[in-house]
Amino acid sequence: MLKVKDIDVFYGDVQVIWGVSFHVKKKEIVSLIGANGAGKSTILKTISGLLRPASGEVLFEGRPIHTIKPFKLIEMGIVHVPEARRLFVEMTVEENLDMGSLKAEAKKRREQTKEMVFELFPRLKERRRQIAGTLSGGEQQMLAIGRGLMSLPRLMMFDEPSLGLAPILVKEIFNVIKRIRDEGTTVLIVEQNVKQTLSIADRAYVLENGRIVMEGTGEEMLRNEHVKTAYLGV
């Protein structure tokens, strides 16, 4: 479904991604793991059109998308749930969800999709008229995921979905991500909680200093000695 081929990415004159290539198959969960500053979020921003690769290409179902504007990618079914939620904090929970369903097909199915989101996250239904900025961190993360689902994504990208959450909420968020995949949406996830993300990932890539240095199944990565030492504290 998604193929990243040999991309180099810069911030100004500073190169942060060197020749990165990887792929995501339909209905997979694929994880990018690595330390802070390794370039994981930069790759997601490049896929979603917020950054342009200096070389290489990004293909979605065989079609080059690295020159397409971000709002067009949403029309194609690509959704990016960013780090730190990025909600409309002065709008209600329900208004935030509605903002996720502005493309034509999503708008037609808005109420049906909203009920699905409320079934996934009952707390959002309880707080549907509450201002988003007054929600707890966990509730805001639920809302960010729900808003992404409202656009009926085919590929959903998550950037640090467990950041700042209590352990019990982390487990809940990862269970929801797995359920999203089980119901047919392809998932690409960037996450520093390596143990949790590898436990649900079909495959994973390790990114170090802007380069892919290792790849394998989630299970293989959990058993890998380098991963255990560098990222699991074992």
Coordinates of N, CA and C in Angstrom, one line a residue:
M1 N 0.8 -1.2 0.0 CA 0.0 0.0 0.0 C 0.9 1.3 0.0
L2 N 1.9 1.3 0.9 CA 2.8 2.4 1.0 C 4.2 2.0 0.7
K3 N 4.9 2.7 -0.1 CA 6.3 2.4 -0.4 C 7.1 3.7 -0.3
V4 N 8.1 3.8 0.6 CA 9.0 4.9 0.7 C 10.3 4.4 0.1
K5 N 10.8 5.2 -0.9 CA 12.0 4.7 -1.7 C 13.1 5.7 -1.6
D6 N 14.1 5.4 -0.8 CA 15.4 6.1 -0.9 C 15.3 7.6 -0.7
I7 N 14.5 8.0 0.4 CA 14.3 9.5 0.6 C 15.4 10.1 1.4
D8 N 15.8 11.3 1.0 CA 16.6 12.2 1.7 C 15.8 13.4 2.1
V9 N 15.9 13.8 3.4 CA 15.0 14.9 3.9 C 15.9 15.9 4.6
F10 N 15.7 17.2 4.4 CA 16.5 18.2 5.0 C 15.6 19.1 5.8
Y11 N 16.1 19.7 6.9 CA 15.5 20.9 7.5 C 16.5 22.0 7.2
G12 N 16.1 22.9 6.2 CA 17.0 23.9 5.8 C 18.3 23.2 5.1
D13 N 19.4 23.5 5.6 CA 20.7 23.0 5.1 C 21.1 21.7 5.8
V14 N 20.3 21.3 6.8 CA 20.7 20.1 7.7 C 20.0 18.9 7.2
Q15 N 20.7 17.9 6.8 CA 20.1 16.6 6.4 C 19.8 15.8 7.6
V16 N 18.5 15.3 7.7 CA 18.1 14.5 8.9 C 17.7 13.1 8.5
I17 N 17.4 12.8 7.2 CA 17.0 11.5 6.7 C 17.9 11.1 5.6
W18 N 18.6 10.0 5.6 CA 19.5 9.5 4.6 C 19.0 8.2 3.9
G19 N 18.6 8.3 2.7 CA 18.3 7.1 1.9 C 17.4 6.1 2.6
V20 N 16.3 6.6 3.2 CA 15.4 5.6 3.9 C 14.4 5.0 2.9
S21 N 14.3 3.7 3.0 CA 13.4 2.9 2.2 C 12.6 1.9 3.2
F22 N 11.3 1.8 3.0 CA 10.6 0.8 3.7 C 9.2 0.7 3.0
H23 N 8.4 -0.3 3.4 CA 7.1 -0.5 2.8 C 6.1 -0.9 3.9
V24 N 4.8 -0.7 3.6 CA 3.7 -1.1 4.5 C 2.7 -1.8 3.6
K25 N 2.4 -3.0 3.9 CA 1.4 -3.8 3.2 C 0.0 -3.5 3.7
K26 N -1.0 -3.7 2.9 CA -2.4 -3.5 3.3 C -2.8 -4.3 4.5
K27 N -3.4 -3.6 5.5 CA -3.9 -4.2 6.7 C -2.8 -4.7 7.6
E28 N -1.6 -4.1 7.5 CA -0.5 -4.4 8.4 C -0.5 -3.3 9.5
I29 N 0.1 -3.6 10.6 CA 0.7 -2.6 11.5 C 2.2 -2.6 11.4
V30 N 2.7 -1.5 11.0 CA 4.2 -1.4 10.8 C 4.7 -0.3 11.8
S31 N 5.7 -0.6 12.5 CA 6.3 0.4 13.5 C 7.6 0.9 13.1
L32 N 7.8 2.2 13.3 CA 9.2 2.8 13.2 C 9.6 3.0 14.6
I33 N 10.7 2.4 15.0 CA 11.2 2.7 16.4 C 12.6 3.3 16.3
G34 N 12.9 4.0 17.4 CA 14.2 4.7 17.4 C 14.2 5.7 18.5
A35 N 15.4 6.2 18.8 CA 15.6 7.2 19.9 C 15.0 8.5 19.5
N36 N 14.9 9.4 20.5 CA 14.5 10.8 20.2 C 15.5 11.4 19.2
G37 N 15.0 12.1 18.2 CA 15.9 12.7 17.2 C 16.4 11.8 16.1
A38 N 15.9 10.6 16.1 CA 16.3 9.6 15.0 C 15.7 10.0 13.7
G39 N 14.6 10.7 13.7 CA 14.0 11.1 12.4 C 12.6 10.5 12.1
K40 N 12.1 9.8 13.1 CA 10.8 9.1 13.0 C 9.7 10.1 12.6
S41 N 9.5 11.1 13.3 CA 8.4 12.1 13.1 C 8.6 12.8 11.7
T42 N 9.9 13.0 11.4 CA 10.2 13.6 10.1 C 9.7 12.8 8.9
I43 N 9.8 11.4 9.1 CA 9.4 10.5 8.0 C 7.9 10.6 7.9
L44 N 7.1 10.6 9.0 CA 5.7 10.8 8.9 C 5.3 12.1 8.3
K45 N 6.0 13.2 8.6 CA 5.6 14.5 8.0 C 5.9 14.5 6.5
T46 N 6.9 13.7 6.1 CA 7.3 13.6 4.7 C 6.2 12.8 3.9
I47 N 5.7 11.7 4.5 CA 4.7 10.9 3.9 C 3.4 11.8 3.8
S48 N 3.1 12.6 4.8 CA 1.8 13.3 4.8 C 1.9 14.7 4.1
G49 N 3.0 14.9 3.5 CA 3.2 16.1 2.6 C 3.5 17.4 3.3
L50 N 3.8 17.3 4.6 CA 4.2 18.5 5.3 C 5.7 18.9 5.1
L51 N 6.5 17.9 4.7 CA 7.8 18.1 4.2 C 8.0 17.4 2.9
R52 N 8.9 17.9 2.1 CA 9.2 17.4 0.8 C 10.6 16.7 0.8
P53 N 10.7 15.5 0.3 CA 12.0 14.9 0.2 C 12.9 15.6 -0.9
A54 N 14.2 15.7 -0.6 CA 15.1 16.3 -1.5 C 15.4 15.3 -2.7
S55 N 15.3 14.0 -2.4 CA 15.4 13.0 -3.4 C 14.7 11.8 -2.9
G56 N 14.4 10.8 -3.8 CA 13.6 9.7 -3.5 C 12.2 10.0 -3.8
E57 N 11.3 9.0 -3.4 CA 9.9 9.2 -3.6 C 9.1 8.4 -2.6
V58 N 7.8 8.8 -2.5 CA 6.8 8.1 -1.7 C 5.7 7.7 -2.6
L59 N 5.3 6.4 -2.5 CA 4.2 5.9 -3.4 C 3.1 5.4 -2.5
F60 N 1.9 5.7 -2.9 CA 0.7 5.1 -2.2 C -0.1 4.4 -3.3
E61 N -0.2 3.1 -3.1 CA -0.8 2.2 -4.1 C -0.2 2.4 -5.5
G62 N 1.1 2.6 -5.5 CA 1.8 2.7 -6.8 C 1.8 4.1 -7.3
R63 N 1.1 5.1 -6.7 CA 1.0 6.5 -7.2 C 2.0 7.4 -6.4
P64 N 2.8 8.1 -7.1 CA 3.7 9.0 -6.3 C 2.9 10.1 -5.6
I65 N 3.2 10.3 -4.3 CA 2.4 11.3 -3.5 C 3.3 12.3 -2.9
H66 N 4.6 12.3 -3.1 CA 5.5 13.2 -2.4 C 5.5 14.6 -2.9
T67 N 4.7 14.9 -4.0 CA 4.5 16.2 -4.5 C 3.1 16.7 -4.3
I68 N 2.3 15.9 -3.7 CA 0.8 16.2 -3.5 C 0.6 17.0 -2.2
K69 N -0.3 18.0 -2.3 CA -0.6 18.8 -1.1 C -1.3 17.9 0.0
P70 N -1.1 18.2 1.2 CA -1.6 17.4 2.3 C -3.1 17.2 2.3
F71 N -3.9 18.2 1.9 CA -5.3 18.0 2.0 C -5.8 17.0 0.9
K72 N -5.0 16.9 -0.2 CA -5.3 15.9 -1.2 C -5.1 14.5 -0.7
L73 N -4.1 14.3 0.1 CA -3.8 13.0 0.7 C -4.9 12.5 1.6
I74 N -5.6 13.4 2.3 CA -6.7 13.1 3.1 C -7.8 12.5 2.2
E75 N -8.0 13.1 1.0 CA -9.0 12.7 0.1 C -8.7 11.2 -0.4
M76 N -7.4 10.9 -0.5 CA -6.9 9.6 -0.9 C -7.1 8.5 0.2
G77 N -7.3 9.0 1.4 CA -7.5 8.0 2.5 C -6.3 7.9 3.5
I78 N -5.4 8.9 3.4 CA -4.2 8.9 4.3 C -4.4 9.9 5.4
V79 N -4.3 9.5 6.7 CA -4.5 10.3 7.8 C -3.3 10.3 8.8
H80 N -2.9 11.4 9.3 CA -1.8 11.6 10.2 C -2.3 12.1 11.5
V81 N -2.2 11.2 12.6 CA -2.6 11.6 13.9 C -1.3 12.1 14.6
P82 N -1.1 13.5 14.7 CA 0.2 14.0 15.1 C 0.6 13.9 16.5
E83 N 1.8 14.0 16.8 CA 2.3 14.1 18.2 C 1.6 15.3 18.9
A84 N 1.3 15.2 20.1 CA 0.8 16.3 20.9 C -0.7 16.6 20.5
R85 N -1.4 15.7 19.8 CA -2.8 15.8 19.5 C -3.2 16.8 18.5
R86 N -2.8 18.1 18.7 CA -3.1 19.2 17.8 C -4.7 19.3 17.6
L87 N -5.4 19.3 18.7 CA -6.8 19.5 18.6 C -7.2 21.0 18.4
F88 N -8.5 21.2 18.1 CA -9.1 22.5 18.1 C -9.6 22.7 19.5
V89 N -8.7 23.3 20.4 CA -8.9 23.2 21.8 C -10.1 24.1 22.3
E90 N -10.5 25.0 21.5 CA -11.7 25.9 21.9 C -13.0 25.4 21.4
M91 N -13.0 24.2 20.6 CA -14.2 23.6 20.1 C -14.5 22.4 21.0
T92 N -15.8 22.0 20.9 CA -16.2 20.8 21.7 C -15.7 19.5 21.1
V93 N -15.8 18.5 21.8 CA -15.4 17.1 21.4 C -16.1 16.8 20.0
E94 N -17.4 17.1 20.0 CA -18.2 16.7 18.8 C -17.8 17.6 17.6
E95 N -17.5 18.9 17.8 CA -17.1 19.7 16.8 C -15.7 19.3 16.2
N96 N -14.8 18.9 17.1 CA -13.5 18.3 16.6 C -13.8 17.1 15.7
L97 N -14.7 16.2 16.1 CA -14.9 15.0 15.3 C -15.5 15.4 14.0
D98 N -16.4 16.4 14.0 CA -17.0 16.8 12.7 C -15.9 17.4 11.8
M99 N -14.9 18.1 12.3 CA -13.8 18.6 11.5 C -13.0 17.5 10.8
G100 N -13.1 16.3 11.3 CA -12.4 15.2 10.7 C -13.2 14.6 9.5
S101 N -14.4 15.1 9.3 CA -15.2 14.4 8.3 C -15.7 15.4 7.2
L102 N -14.8 16.2 6.7 CA -15.1 17.2 5.8 C -15.1 16.8 4.3
K103 N -14.3 15.7 4.0 CA -14.4 15.2 2.6 C -15.7 14.6 2.3
A104 N -16.1 14.5 1.1 CA -17.5 14.3 0.7 C -18.0 12.9 1.2
E105 N -17.3 11.8 1.0 CA -17.8 10.5 1.5 C -17.9 10.5 3.0
A106 N -16.9 11.1 3.7 CA -16.9 11.1 5.1 C -18.1 11.9 5.7
K107 N -18.4 13.0 5.0 CA -19.5 13.8 5.4 C -20.8 13.1 5.3
K108 N -21.0 12.3 4.3 CA -22.2 11.6 4.1 C -22.4 10.5 5.2
R109 N -21.3 10.0 5.7 CA -21.3 8.9 6.7 C -21.0 9.4 8.1
R110 N -21.1 10.7 8.3 CA -20.6 11.4 9.5 C -21.2 10.7 10.8
E111 N -22.5 10.7 10.8 CA -23.2 10.2 12.0 C -22.9 8.7 12.3
Q112 N -22.9 7.9 11.3 CA -22.6 6.5 11.4 C -21.2 6.3 12.0
T113 N -20.2 7.1 11.4 CA -18.8 7.0 11.8 C -18.7 7.5 13.3
K114 N -19.4 8.6 13.6 CA -19.3 9.1 14.9 C -19.8 8.1 16.0
E115 N -20.8 7.4 15.6 CA -21.3 6.3 16.6 C -20.2 5.2 16.8
M116 N -19.5 4.9 15.7 CA -18.4 4.0 15.8 C -17.3 4.5 16.7
V117 N -17.0 5.8 16.6 CA -16.0 6.4 17.4 C -16.4 6.4 18.9
F118 N -17.7 6.7 19.1 CA -18.2 6.7 20.5 C -18.3 5.3 21.1
E119 N -18.4 4.3 20.2 CA -18.4 2.9 20.7 C -17.0 2.5 21.1
L120 N -16.0 3.0 20.3 CA -14.6 2.7 20.6 C -14.2 3.5 21.9
F121 N -14.7 4.7 22.0 CA -14.3 5.6 23.2 C -15.5 6.1 23.9
P122 N -16.2 5.3 24.7 CA -17.4 5.8 25.4 C -17.2 7.1 26.1
R123 N -16.0 7.4 26.6 CA -15.8 8.7 27.3 C -16.0 9.9 26.5
L124 N -15.7 9.7 25.2 CA -16.0 10.8 24.3 C -17.5 11.1 24.1
K125 N -18.2 10.0 24.1 CA -19.7 10.2 24.0 C -20.2 11.0 25.2
E126 N -19.7 10.6 26.4 CA -20.1 11.3 27.7 C -19.7 12.8 27.6
R127 N -18.6 13.1 26.9 CA -18.1 14.4 26.9 C -18.3 15.2 25.6
R128 N -19.2 14.7 24.8 CA -19.3 15.2 23.4 C -19.5 16.7 23.4
R129 N -20.1 17.3 24.4 CA -20.3 18.8 24.4 C -19.3 19.5 25.2
Q130 N -18.3 18.8 25.7 CA -17.2 19.4 26.5 C -16.2 20.1 25.6
I131 N -15.6 21.2 26.0 CA -14.5 21.9 25.3 C -13.3 21.0 25.3
A132 N -12.7 20.8 24.1 CA -11.6 19.8 24.0 C -10.4 20.2 24.8
G133 N -10.1 21.5 25.0 CA -9.0 21.9 25.8 C -9.1 21.6 27.3
T134 N -10.3 21.2 27.7 CA -10.5 20.9 29.2 C -10.4 19.4 29.4
L135 N -10.2 18.6 28.4 CA -10.1 17.1 28.6 C -8.8 16.7 29.2
S136 N -8.7 15.6 29.8 CA -7.5 15.0 30.3 C -6.6 14.6 29.1
G137 N -5.3 14.4 29.3 CA -4.4 14.0 28.3 C -4.9 12.7 27.5
G138 N -5.3 11.7 28.3 CA -5.8 10.5 27.7 C -7.0 10.7 26.8
E139 N -7.9 11.6 27.3 CA -9.2 11.9 26.6 C -8.8 12.6 25.3
Q140 N -7.9 13.5 25.4 CA -7.4 14.3 24.2 C -6.8 13.3 23.1
Q141 N -6.1 12.3 23.6 CA -5.5 11.4 22.6 C -6.6 10.6 22.0
M142 N -7.6 10.2 22.8 CA -8.8 9.5 22.2 C -9.5 10.3 21.1
L143 N -9.6 11.6 21.4 CA -10.3 12.5 20.5 C -9.4 12.7 19.2
A144 N -8.1 12.8 19.4 CA -7.3 12.9 18.2 C -7.4 11.7 17.3
I145 N -7.5 10.5 17.9 CA -7.6 9.3 17.1 C -9.0 9.2 16.5
G146 N -10.0 9.6 17.3 CA -11.4 9.6 16.8 C -11.6 10.6 15.6
R147 N -11.0 11.8 15.7 CA -11.0 12.8 14.6 C -10.4 12.2 13.4
G148 N -9.3 11.5 13.5 CA -8.7 10.8 12.3 C -9.6 9.8 11.7
L149 N -10.3 9.0 12.5 CA -11.2 7.9 12.0 C -12.3 8.5 11.3
M150 N -12.7 9.8 11.6 CA -13.9 10.4 11.0 C -13.7 10.6 9.5
S151 N -12.5 10.6 9.0 CA -12.3 10.8 7.6 C -12.3 9.5 6.8
L152 N -12.6 8.4 7.5 CA -12.6 7.1 6.9 C -11.3 6.7 6.2
P153 N -10.2 6.7 7.0 CA -8.9 6.5 6.5 C -8.7 5.0 6.0
R154 N -7.8 4.9 5.0 CA -7.3 3.6 4.6 C -5.9 3.3 5.2
L155 N -5.1 4.4 5.3 CA -3.8 4.3 6.0 C -3.8 5.4 7.1
M156 N -3.6 4.9 8.3 CA -3.6 5.8 9.5 C -2.2 5.8 10.1
M157 N -1.6 7.0 10.3 CA -0.3 7.1 10.8 C -0.4 7.8 12.2
F158 N 0.3 7.1 13.2 CA 0.3 7.6 14.5 C 1.7 8.1 14.9
D159 N 1.8 9.3 15.5 CA 3.0 9.8 16.0 C 3.0 9.9 17.5
E160 N 3.7 9.0 18.2 CA 3.7 8.9 19.7 C 2.4 9.0 20.3
P161 N 1.5 8.0 20.0 CA 0.1 8.1 20.6 C 0.1 7.9 22.1
S162 N 1.1 7.3 22.7 CA 1.1 7.1 24.2 C 1.8 8.1 25.0
L163 N 2.3 9.2 24.3 CA 3.1 10.2 24.9 C 2.4 10.9 26.1
G164 N 3.0 10.8 27.3 CA 2.4 11.5 28.5 C 1.2 10.8 29.1
L165 N 0.9 9.6 28.7 CA -0.3 8.9 29.2 C 0.1 7.9 30.4
A166 N -0.9 7.8 31.3 CA -0.7 6.8 32.4 C -0.7 5.4 31.8
P167 N 0.1 4.4 32.4 CA 0.2 3.1 31.9 C -1.1 2.4 31.5
I168 N -2.2 2.6 32.3 CA -3.4 1.9 32.0 C -4.1 2.5 30.8
L169 N -3.9 3.8 30.5 CA -4.4 4.4 29.3 C -3.5 4.0 28.1
V170 N -2.2 3.8 28.3 CA -1.4 3.4 27.2 C -1.9 2.0 26.6
K171 N -2.2 1.1 27.5 CA -2.7 -0.2 27.1 C -4.0 -0.1 26.3
E172 N -4.8 0.8 26.8 CA -6.1 1.0 26.1 C -5.9 1.6 24.7
I173 N -5.0 2.6 24.6 CA -4.8 3.2 23.3 C -4.2 2.1 22.3
F174 N -3.3 1.3 22.8 CA -2.7 0.3 21.9 C -3.8 -0.8 21.5
N175 N -4.6 -1.1 22.4 CA -5.7 -2.1 22.1 C -6.6 -1.5 21.0
V176 N -6.9 -0.2 21.1 CA -7.7 0.5 20.1 C -7.0 0.5 18.7
I177 N -5.7 0.8 18.7 CA -5.0 0.8 17.4 C -5.0 -0.6 16.8
K178 N -4.8 -1.6 17.6 CA -4.9 -3.0 17.1 C -6.3 -3.3 16.5
R179 N -7.3 -2.8 17.2 CA -8.7 -3.0 16.7 C -8.9 -2.3 15.4
I180 N -8.4 -1.1 15.3 CA -8.5 -0.3 14.1 C -8.0 -1.1 12.9
R181 N -6.8 -1.7 13.1 CA -6.2 -2.6 12.0 C -7.1 -3.8 11.8
D182 N -7.5 -4.4 12.8 CA -8.4 -5.6 12.7 C -9.6 -5.4 11.9
E183 N -10.1 -4.1 11.9 CA -11.3 -3.8 11.2 C -11.0 -3.2 9.8
G184 N -9.7 -3.3 9.3 CA -9.4 -3.1 7.9 C -8.5 -1.9 7.6
T185 N -8.1 -1.1 8.6 CA -7.3 0.1 8.3 C -5.8 -0.2 8.5
T186 N -5.0 0.1 7.5 CA -3.6 -0.1 7.6 C -3.0 0.9 8.6
V187 N -2.0 0.5 9.4 CA -1.4 1.4 10.4 C 0.1 1.5 10.3
L188 N 0.6 2.7 10.3 CA 2.0 3.0 10.5 C 2.2 3.8 11.7
I189 N 3.0 3.3 12.7 CA 3.1 3.9 14.0 C 4.5 4.2 14.4
V190 N 4.7 5.5 14.9 CA 6.0 5.9 15.4 C 5.8 6.0 16.9
E191 N 6.6 5.4 17.7 CA 6.3 5.3 19.2 C 7.6 4.9 19.9
Q192 N 7.8 5.7 21.1 CA 9.0 5.4 21.9 C 8.7 4.3 22.9
N193 N 7.4 3.9 23.1 CA 7.1 2.8 24.0 C 7.3 1.5 23.2
V194 N 8.6 1.1 23.1 CA 9.0 0.1 22.1 C 8.3 -1.3 22.4
K195 N 8.3 -1.6 23.7 CA 7.7 -2.9 24.0 C 6.2 -3.0 23.6
Q196 N 5.5 -2.0 23.9 CA 4.0 -2.0 23.5 C 3.8 -2.0 22.0
T197 N 4.6 -1.2 21.3 CA 4.4 -1.1 19.9 C 4.8 -2.3 19.2
L198 N 5.9 -3.0 19.6 CA 6.4 -4.2 18.9 C 5.4 -5.3 19.2
S199 N 4.7 -5.3 20.4 CA 3.8 -6.4 20.7 C 2.6 -6.4 19.8
I200 N 2.3 -5.3 19.2 CA 1.1 -5.3 18.2 C 1.5 -5.2 16.8
A201 N 2.8 -5.0 16.5 CA 3.3 -4.7 15.1 C 3.5 -6.0 14.4
D202 N 3.1 -6.0 13.1 CA 3.4 -7.2 12.2 C 4.9 -7.1 11.9
R203 N 5.3 -5.9 11.5 CA 6.7 -5.7 11.2 C 7.2 -4.4 11.8
A204 N 8.5 -4.3 11.9 CA 9.1 -3.0 12.4 C 10.4 -2.7 11.8
Y205 N 10.7 -1.4 11.8 CA 12.0 -0.9 11.3 C 12.7 -0.1 12.4
V206 N 14.0 -0.3 12.5 CA 14.7 0.5 13.5 C 15.4 1.6 12.8
L207 N 15.2 2.9 13.3 CA 15.8 4.1 12.7 C 16.8 4.6 13.6
E208 N 18.0 4.8 13.2 CA 19.1 5.4 14.0 C 19.8 6.5 13.2
N209 N 19.9 7.7 13.7 CA 20.6 8.8 13.1 C 20.1 9.0 11.6
G210 N 18.8 8.9 11.4 CA 18.2 9.1 10.1 C 18.4 8.0 9.1
R211 N 18.8 6.8 9.5 CA 18.9 5.7 8.6 C 18.3 4.5 9.2
I212 N 17.7 3.6 8.3 CA 17.1 2.4 8.7 C 18.3 1.4 8.9
V213 N 18.4 0.8 10.1 CA 19.5 -0.1 10.4 C 19.1 -1.5 10.6
M214 N 17.8 -1.7 10.7 CA 17.4 -3.1 11.0 C 15.9 -3.2 10.7
E215 N 15.4 -4.4 10.3 CA 14.0 -4.6 10.1 C 13.7 -6.1 10.5
G216 N 12.4 -6.3 10.7 CA 12.0 -7.7 11.0 C 10.6 -7.7 11.5
T217 N 10.1 -8.8 11.9 CA 8.7 -8.9 12.5 C 8.8 -8.3 13.9
G218 N 7.6 -8.0 14.4 CA 7.5 -7.4 15.8 C 8.1 -8.4 16.8
E219 N 7.8 -9.7 16.6 CA 8.4 -10.7 17.5 C 9.9 -10.8 17.4
E220 N 10.4 -10.8 16.2 CA 11.9 -10.8 16.0 C 12.6 -9.6 16.7
M221 N 12.0 -8.4 16.5 CA 12.6 -7.3 17.1 C 12.5 -7.3 18.7
L222 N 11.5 -7.9 19.2 CA 11.4 -8.0 20.7 C 12.5 -9.0 21.2
R223 N 12.9 -9.9 20.4 CA 13.9 -10.9 20.8 C 15.3 -10.4 20.4
N224 N 15.4 -9.4 19.6 CA 16.7 -9.0 19.1 C 17.6 -8.3 20.2
E225 N 18.8 -8.8 20.3 CA 19.7 -8.3 21.4 C 20.0 -6.8 21.4
H226 N 20.2 -6.3 20.2 CA 20.4 -4.8 20.1 C 19.2 -4.0 20.5
V227 N 18.0 -4.5 20.0 CA 16.8 -3.8 20.4 C 16.6 -3.9 21.9
K228 N 16.8 -5.0 22.5 CA 16.6 -5.2 23.9 C 17.5 -4.3 24.7
T229 N 18.8 -4.2 24.3 CA 19.7 -3.4 25.0 C 19.5 -1.9 24.8
A230 N 19.2 -1.5 23.6 CA 19.1 -0.1 23.3 C 17.8 0.5 23.6
Y231 N 16.7 -0.3 23.5 CA 15.4 0.3 23.6 C 14.5 -0.3 24.7
L232 N 14.8 -1.5 25.1 CA 14.0 -2.1 26.2 C 14.6 -2.2 27.5
G233 N 15.9 -1.7 27.6 CA 16.6 -1.7 28.9 C 16.8 -3.0 29.5
V234 N 17.0 -4.0 28.6 CA 17.2 -5.4 29.1 C 18.7 -5.8 29.0

